[in-house]
Amino acid sequence: MYVPGMICFTLVVSLLLAQTEGRAFNNVQSRERRQTSGCDGGTRYDYFGPISTNIGGEYGNNENCCWDIVPDVQGTWTITFQFSSFDVESSSGCIYDALTFDTDDGPVKECGQKTDFSRTFVVNGSQFEVCFSSDSSVTGQGVSGAYSIDTVNVDATSNPAYTTAYPDYTTSTAYPYYSTAYPYYSTAYPYYSTAYPYYSTAYPYYSTAYPYYSTAYPYYSTAYPDYAIYYSDYTTSYPDYATAYPDYVTSYPDYATAYPDYATTYPVYITSYPEYATAYPEYPQEPVTTSGNTTYYGNHGSISINADGNYENSQDVCYSLHPSFTGSGVITFVFNVFDIEEATGCVFDYIEFDGIDKKLRECGTVDAGTQREFEFHDGRFNVCFHSDGSVTGRGVQATYSMNPVRRVESVETTPYPVDVIFNATMSTNFTEATTLPVNITVNATSLSDTEDNTCTEVLTSDVGTLTSPGNGSYANNVQCVTVITGPSVPYTLVLSFTTFDLEDSSSCRYDYLEVDMGEGNSQKGCGSSWDNRTVEYSSDGGNVTLTFSSDSSQTGAGYIATYTIQPRGVPSLSDGDCLYINSNVSAGVIQSLPGTGSDYTNNMDCTYEFTRNTPFYLDINFIALDTESSSNCGYDYVQVGDDKYCGSDLPNATRVSVQGGSAIIRFRSDSSVTGKGFVALFTIEEHCNSEIDDLEGTYTLATDSEDHYKNNQHCDITLRSPPTPHITTVNFTRFDIEDDSGCDYDSLTITSDDGTETLCGAKESFIRQYTGPVDMTFTSDGSVVRSGFSFSYVTEIVYCNATINAPSGTFESLPGGYENNMYCTYTINTPGPGDLVFTFPMFDVESGSSCRYDAVEMAGDKLCGSNIQEKTYSTDGHFQFLFTSDGSVAKDGFRIDFNFTPADNITTSPLPTLPTLPVTTQTTTLPVTTSSPDTDTCTQVLTSDDGALTSPGNGSYANNVQCVTVITGPSVPYTLVLSFTTFDLEDSSTCRYDYLEVDMGEGNSQKGCGSTWDNRTVEYTSDGGNVTVTFSSDSSQTGAGYSATYTILPRGVPSLSDGDCLYINSNVSAGVIQSLPGTGSDYTNNMDCSYEFTRNTPFYLDINFIALDTESSSGCRYDYVQVGDDKYCGSDLPNATRVSAQGGSAIIRFRSDSSVTGKGFVALFTIEEHCNFDSEDLEGTYTLATDSEDHYRNNQHCDITLRSPPTPHITTVNFTRFDIEDDTSCDYDSLTVTSDGTTETLCGAKESFIRQYTGPTVDMAFTSDGSVVRSGFAFNYVTELVYCNATINATSGTFESQPGGYESNMYCTYTINTPTAGDLVFTFPLFDVESGSSCRYDAVEMAGDKLCGTNIQEKTYSTDGHFQFVFTSDGSVNGEGFKIDFTFIPHEIQN
């Protein structure tokens, strides 16, 4: 139908797929058959096989797993299930957890605990389904067993399939399922065991005196084996899988005989020399490997790519899988391990599956148990793996099964014409969730029946006006629909309301204006919600539908608004610049101007700039491209990195790596042809690797919103230096990594020419110096996280008195010319003896007879002048040369390169490595070379908690001074406060000349020089012990020195104010608390101190006592520390304790009485915020916690429960934010909401929306996987009790009249819906209804009885599952009302 003024935008997927399609395994298209982790469900084609709901332990909540059993049979068949274990949550009707058999007569459910349990069903169709499901509560050990299929009639025949004189797999013999006289899988002897057992004997597992899987004869063979013969695989003289005309067996064959496989007299699947076999079998059973490619034969097997460790770089390997049949088939992979470097398009590492029409690449990570299924046609299936030269993962470990299929012809569809072509591998569809009904009846009037239907319109402009119908007040029963036609590219709709006045209701269920952006993204407004407000909605393209609806009662003034369509992700134009800047948004869209689907203009030069302070990856995925096409994109183009794109072919996804700073995308057009431009999605992934060539800079390990680094990180940081001698000084301004004596958990490992050092723990700022390139590696495990580290660094070149410990390098004199009166030594240390070859790229040293003025002296040779030729000198591993200059002429100097050649036949030894510095003991800054002190008169020990520190000397310290001051600190945690009034030492960039060093122990030290601490107060934290303060001066410049006071303050103690003893922590996630005074001295009598930890979100508080000394007593009734409900006293350290807080505060209390005291307590604490929430409040809010990028975490599981009273009610949940990773079936991240037996699963991005629930609880479960994260969700909720016209769908509950007494002229119905027929027993805890003859004034009417007055006795009435009673009041006297409880008793229980 043609609608004037309406613009139709058609969005079509590209007609031609790329020959090779790459995608991360986490994408929606890669999860077609994802099973829950322990379940082995799927399609089964075999006549027998196992089924299991879980592997070890109990099954999980919310499982959903099915087995589709599809044998190749005709007519009627039977299937028997035999269970070795059966333990499923028990309930009447199996309404919670159940194993459900889909029989011809309808579903049959089983639950509870059963032993030796079996079920047999007759099947008339081609398949049989059995499914297992569990709810969110109680679990059990699950189900483990097997099934078998009998293709005979219900009565056995003389020669049935799978039956012989010694029948195997027969169901109609004197012995049951899987049973023969010498049975396989079962006999009069137990399941899986016989006198000549399979899988079990008096002899060990998989082996007997006549073993299975092992003999002197071949693989799978024994003297009288199962699946074997003397000569062949899977065959014996007395075969299993056989009949008089055997199945799977002959005297010599594999899987066949002259009377073949799946045997009948003239078999299916076979000829006289059947498929699957010849007189000498077709397929070898061992894999064949040629040129790195491996061929596997058989219908079942496994492939493994380094599943026990990380796979290698630059791998290329292929597997060719050949089943025992030819033609078409289906292969199913079950992945136990899948961990391959993830990238858009899988361009780096990938596994490639050989599909029918194209190859499919997969990468990323998936959960164990994930399945993938492919069809193949040529009797084989190929799988290849490739890795590049960088990041690796754990690889792949998978089992596979191959089964034949019958092809069903597909119906070819005709695509629509293409307008803007979008990437075929990307879906922008959301799963639209349906609002759960609240059972409120509204007198609806159809649109055609309304008096006013003139307000339906289509608006095609990008700006316009929206107005409700009517003149100052809208009418009743109006239904208006307005369509705003939007472009096919992403945009924002801005609605600016000047008036908004509609009838108000809690869920906008009477009068409302609804804005529907499509794809489940809608929002209703009512009351004055949007009055004088501007509301914005984002769209990925397409039309917007606005619906205005009014009911038959109250009206209002209506609404007036203007709307504007604004493009998303377009640059702004200012002063001739075309610029888009992104400094904080991690995912979104960019597009060319004007961003409305119209053509761009000529002579554009636009920049899209993405900036961050940390290294990041920028991934660009084009979904539309339409520019002037040309060779090498010389006219109009989009430039990403070094690559230019033009024309209409969509490029592959592109990744740009940025060390820090900015990444720029450029769009340019010339003065001729134009087009629609481009639309591209972007994501930014910040990472922690850094490789720097600058001589100075900074680095900070990224942290989340709680100031913690991430779990399972691996960060490589490299500070590159020039080949000339140098000193790189690294000043760690923050250092807090999970502590461990061996740094086995989280650590920073630093490697340079000076050795390797591994650091962890918490330290004050400290300095390290290195003489080679500096390689740092930070790793974290999956548990404790801390605040990480930051450092600044500077590299200074050494031009005089320099040493190189390497086989090659460069020495240079001072830039700009050397100075007079220099004396410099240059040392080369090599791994062993050999020759040093010197070249002189630059040499300009004052010339003189015998080089008597300035000279370089090497092994007795004096060199001066210019143009020095190559020199070779021998070395024993240590070589030194000298440069001297006199007091007159100076020249440009020199640059000298050297290379070392080891002596022949001499084994060289590596250069000595400095030992790793210990973490738990004090570490020493690597020396730069200092002179020995000439004086030591200022060494002292200070034992007071406060005092003074002063440098030696009177107004100026001397040269060559070395002073050590020890401040004795308590053994408990404390803070040292240094307040400097004077600080004036010789200055240098690394404080290597004169300095004051404060060493708190355990590698926690800091140096000061120059005027660093002048008039400053500096604080240091200690876990207990002494502090060493060292002052050192060299032989040159001095200063006025320093003067300071020090104070030792306890850490984590409460403050005393107005009689209160209180410690409050609202933001510190880890630390220490202790009793007053916190110096190791005894606490005082009559203390009552509170340690309060507060947060806005739920959290766990972990308390670990490291010291306890209080008065001891039974029940700790005198002096004690109280954590939760537990009290601790005496001197025995309690176990670590966890306190769970919903939000608000957790309080620890310390109390002493008036008698005996002690040293009190010291305890470490950590706070872990989490996402679970359980509330009985009738209103409140909840926000899913996010990190510094406003993203929720990977691999989360959050349980949120809103509890309501037993009376009828409506709980209204208003989602003010909702952005969860999108997927058509919400398989990745999702929020599942369950109430009153109804479940809804939500994902995707939505504007604010409302849900209403009537059940006793609203149970929400949020889960996220290991890949994409979004901004999560937030909601507020309110529960409103229903006192009139209420319904309860339950077996017990309460009805109440409104508080404070009922009103006049009421008519209220109350409905009870129960699962079955039975009796309802009513009690009346409160009943006060106006009394009258025959209850003619006010009354409760139940099943013909009228109740009024007071003191009503218990009543019992029958129900068929639906029961209703009525309360009425007249216009006069009112009573207090009633509270009526009921309980339902089913008839089956009564009988």
mmCIF file of C-alpha atoms in Angstrom, residues 885-1008:
data_model
loop_
_atom_site.group_PDB
_atom_site.id
_atom_site.type_symbol
_atom_site.label_atom_id
_atom_site.label_comp_id
_atom_site.label_asym_id
_atom_site.label_seq_id
_atom_site.Cartn_x
_atom_site.Cartn_y
_atom_site.Cartn_z
ATOM 1 C CA SER A 885 92.105 16.352 27.788
ATOM 2 C CA ASP A 886 94.388 19.196 28.843
ATOM 3 C CA GLY A 887 93.464 22.745 29.834
ATOM 4 C CA SER A 888 93.481 24.355 26.395
ATOM 5 C CA VAL A 889 91.976 23.443 23.015
ATOM 6 C CA ALA A 890 88.874 21.223 23.018
ATOM 7 C CA LYS A 891 87.284 19.537 19.992
ATOM 8 C CA ASP A 892 83.990 17.867 19.019
ATOM 9 C CA GLY A 893 84.985 14.570 20.629
ATOM 10 C CA PHE A 894 84.263 11.042 19.507
ATOM 11 C CA ARG A 895 81.841 8.218 18.918
ATOM 12 C CA ILE A 896 83.411 4.769 19.204
ATOM 13 C CA ASP A 897 81.566 1.538 18.273
ATOM 14 C CA PHE A 898 82.829 -1.930 19.241
ATOM 15 C CA ASN A 899 82.015 -5.585 18.450
ATOM 16 C CA PHE A 900 83.300 -8.629 20.300
ATOM 17 C CA THR A 901 84.458 -11.877 18.613
ATOM 18 C CA PRO A 902 85.000 -14.823 21.015
ATOM 19 C CA ALA A 903 88.318 -16.673 20.846
ATOM 20 C CA ASP A 904 88.244 -19.977 18.940
ATOM 21 C CA ASN A 905 87.578 -23.206 20.861
ATOM 22 C CA ILE A 906 86.805 -21.360 24.073
ATOM 23 C CA THR A 907 83.432 -21.893 25.701
ATOM 24 C CA THR A 908 82.112 -18.575 26.837
ATOM 25 C CA SER A 909 80.270 -18.098 30.099
ATOM 26 C CA PRO A 910 77.326 -15.807 30.444
ATOM 27 C CA LEU A 911 77.706 -12.511 32.203
ATOM 28 C CA PRO A 912 77.075 -12.747 35.923
ATOM 29 C CA THR A 913 73.452 -12.141 36.934
ATOM 30 C CA LEU A 914 72.529 -10.220 40.022
ATOM 31 C CA PRO A 915 70.469 -12.327 42.427
ATOM 32 C CA THR A 916 66.727 -11.726 42.592
ATOM 33 C CA LEU A 917 65.978 -9.256 45.344
ATOM 34 C CA PRO A 918 63.847 -10.819 48.086
ATOM 35 C CA VAL A 919 60.401 -9.416 48.686
ATOM 36 C CA THR A 920 60.014 -10.076 52.383
ATOM 37 C CA THR A 921 63.316 -8.509 53.385
ATOM 38 C CA GLN A 922 64.671 -5.058 52.824
ATOM 39 C CA THR A 923 65.808 -4.504 49.231
ATOM 40 C CA THR A 924 68.671 -2.196 48.357
ATOM 41 C CA THR A 925 68.680 0.364 45.546
ATOM 42 C CA LEU A 926 71.234 -0.665 42.946
ATOM 43 C CA PRO A 927 74.339 1.497 43.535
ATOM 44 C CA VAL A 928 75.587 4.034 41.005
ATOM 45 C CA THR A 929 79.071 4.086 42.635
ATOM 46 C CA THR A 930 79.605 6.285 45.656
ATOM 47 C CA SER A 931 82.638 7.154 47.725
ATOM 48 C CA SER A 932 83.141 5.567 51.105
ATOM 49 C CA PRO A 933 82.154 7.893 53.917
ATOM 50 C CA ASP A 934 84.919 9.619 55.775
ATOM 51 C CA THR A 935 82.841 10.333 58.863
ATOM 52 C CA ASP A 936 80.334 8.347 60.920
ATOM 53 C CA THR A 937 79.763 10.546 63.933
ATOM 54 C CA CYS A 938 76.022 11.199 63.413
ATOM 55 C CA THR A 939 74.644 7.663 63.790
ATOM 56 C CA GLN A 940 71.904 7.487 66.463
ATOM 57 C CA VAL A 941 68.925 5.444 67.708
ATOM 58 C CA LEU A 942 65.683 7.306 68.602
ATOM 59 C CA THR A 943 63.279 5.382 70.849
ATOM 60 C CA SER A 944 60.540 7.987 71.430
ATOM 61 C CA ASP A 945 57.265 8.144 69.457
ATOM 62 C CA ASP A 946 58.121 11.736 68.517
ATOM 63 C CA GLY A 947 61.341 13.697 68.148
ATOM 64 C CA ALA A 948 63.594 15.737 65.854
ATOM 65 C CA LEU A 949 65.888 14.932 62.896
ATOM 66 C CA THR A 950 68.689 17.337 61.890
ATOM 67 C CA SER A 951 71.547 17.051 59.394
ATOM 68 C CA PRO A 952 75.090 17.335 60.832
ATOM 69 C CA GLY A 953 76.961 20.637 60.681
ATOM 70 C CA ASN A 954 76.185 24.231 61.567
ATOM 71 C CA GLY A 955 74.221 25.841 58.734
ATOM 72 C CA SER A 956 75.861 23.664 56.070
ATOM 73 C CA TYR A 957 76.704 19.977 56.073
ATOM 74 C CA ALA A 958 80.134 18.686 55.062
ATOM 75 C CA ASN A 959 81.248 16.545 52.100
ATOM 76 C CA ASN A 960 81.566 12.751 52.334
ATOM 77 C CA VAL A 961 79.154 12.352 55.246
ATOM 78 C CA GLN A 962 77.281 9.097 55.935
ATOM 79 C CA CYS A 963 74.756 9.269 58.811
ATOM 80 C CA VAL A 964 72.308 6.537 59.873
ATOM 81 C CA THR A 965 69.392 7.235 62.246
ATOM 82 C CA VAL A 966 67.169 4.380 63.476
ATOM 83 C CA ILE A 967 63.674 5.260 64.768
ATOM 84 C CA THR A 968 62.340 2.341 66.809
ATOM 85 C CA GLY A 969 58.697 1.730 65.899
ATOM 86 C CA PRO A 970 56.094 -0.504 67.565
ATOM 87 C CA SER A 971 55.470 -4.047 66.355
ATOM 88 C CA VAL A 972 51.905 -3.156 65.290
ATOM 89 C CA PRO A 973 50.899 -1.165 62.160
ATOM 90 C CA TYR A 974 51.581 2.557 62.340
ATOM 91 C CA THR A 975 52.190 5.722 60.273
ATOM 92 C CA LEU A 976 55.434 7.733 60.437
ATOM 93 C CA VAL A 977 54.854 11.492 59.896
ATOM 94 C CA LEU A 978 57.905 13.621 58.961
ATOM 95 C CA SER A 979 57.382 17.410 59.031
ATOM 96 C CA PHE A 980 60.300 19.275 57.411
ATOM 97 C CA THR A 981 60.922 22.968 58.161
ATOM 98 C CA THR A 982 64.195 23.021 56.150
ATOM 99 C CA PHE A 983 65.364 20.791 53.288
ATOM 100 C CA ASP A 984 68.276 21.936 51.092
ATOM 101 C CA LEU A 985 70.572 19.263 49.598
ATOM 102 C CA GLU A 986 72.565 19.137 46.351
ATOM 103 C CA ASP A 987 70.050 18.441 43.587
ATOM 104 C CA SER A 988 70.180 15.704 40.892
ATOM 105 C CA SER A 989 67.556 13.937 38.829
ATOM 106 C CA THR A 990 67.962 10.616 40.654
ATOM 107 C CA CYS A 991 69.330 11.878 43.972
ATOM 108 C CA ARG A 992 72.603 10.082 43.293
ATOM 109 C CA TYR A 993 74.915 12.730 44.823
ATOM 110 C CA ASP A 994 73.553 14.000 48.166
ATOM 111 C CA TYR A 995 70.319 12.551 49.562
ATOM 112 C CA LEU A 996 68.193 11.644 52.571
ATOM 113 C CA GLU A 997 66.686 8.139 52.308
ATOM 114 C CA VAL A 998 63.776 6.939 54.468
ATOM 115 C CA ASP A 999 63.613 3.109 54.537
ATOM 116 C CA MET A 1000 60.496 1.523 56.122
ATOM 117 C CA GLY A 1001 61.768 -2.008 55.396
ATOM 118 C CA GLU A 1002 60.571 -4.704 52.946
ATOM 119 C CA GLY A 1003 61.703 -2.690 49.920
ATOM 120 C CA ASN A 1004 59.662 0.336 50.944
ATOM 121 C CA SER A 1005 62.078 3.282 50.701
ATOM 122 C CA GLN A 1006 62.234 6.793 49.254
ATOM 123 C CA LYS A 1007 65.027 9.270 48.540
ATOM 124 C CA GLY A 1008 64.850 13.053 48.695
#
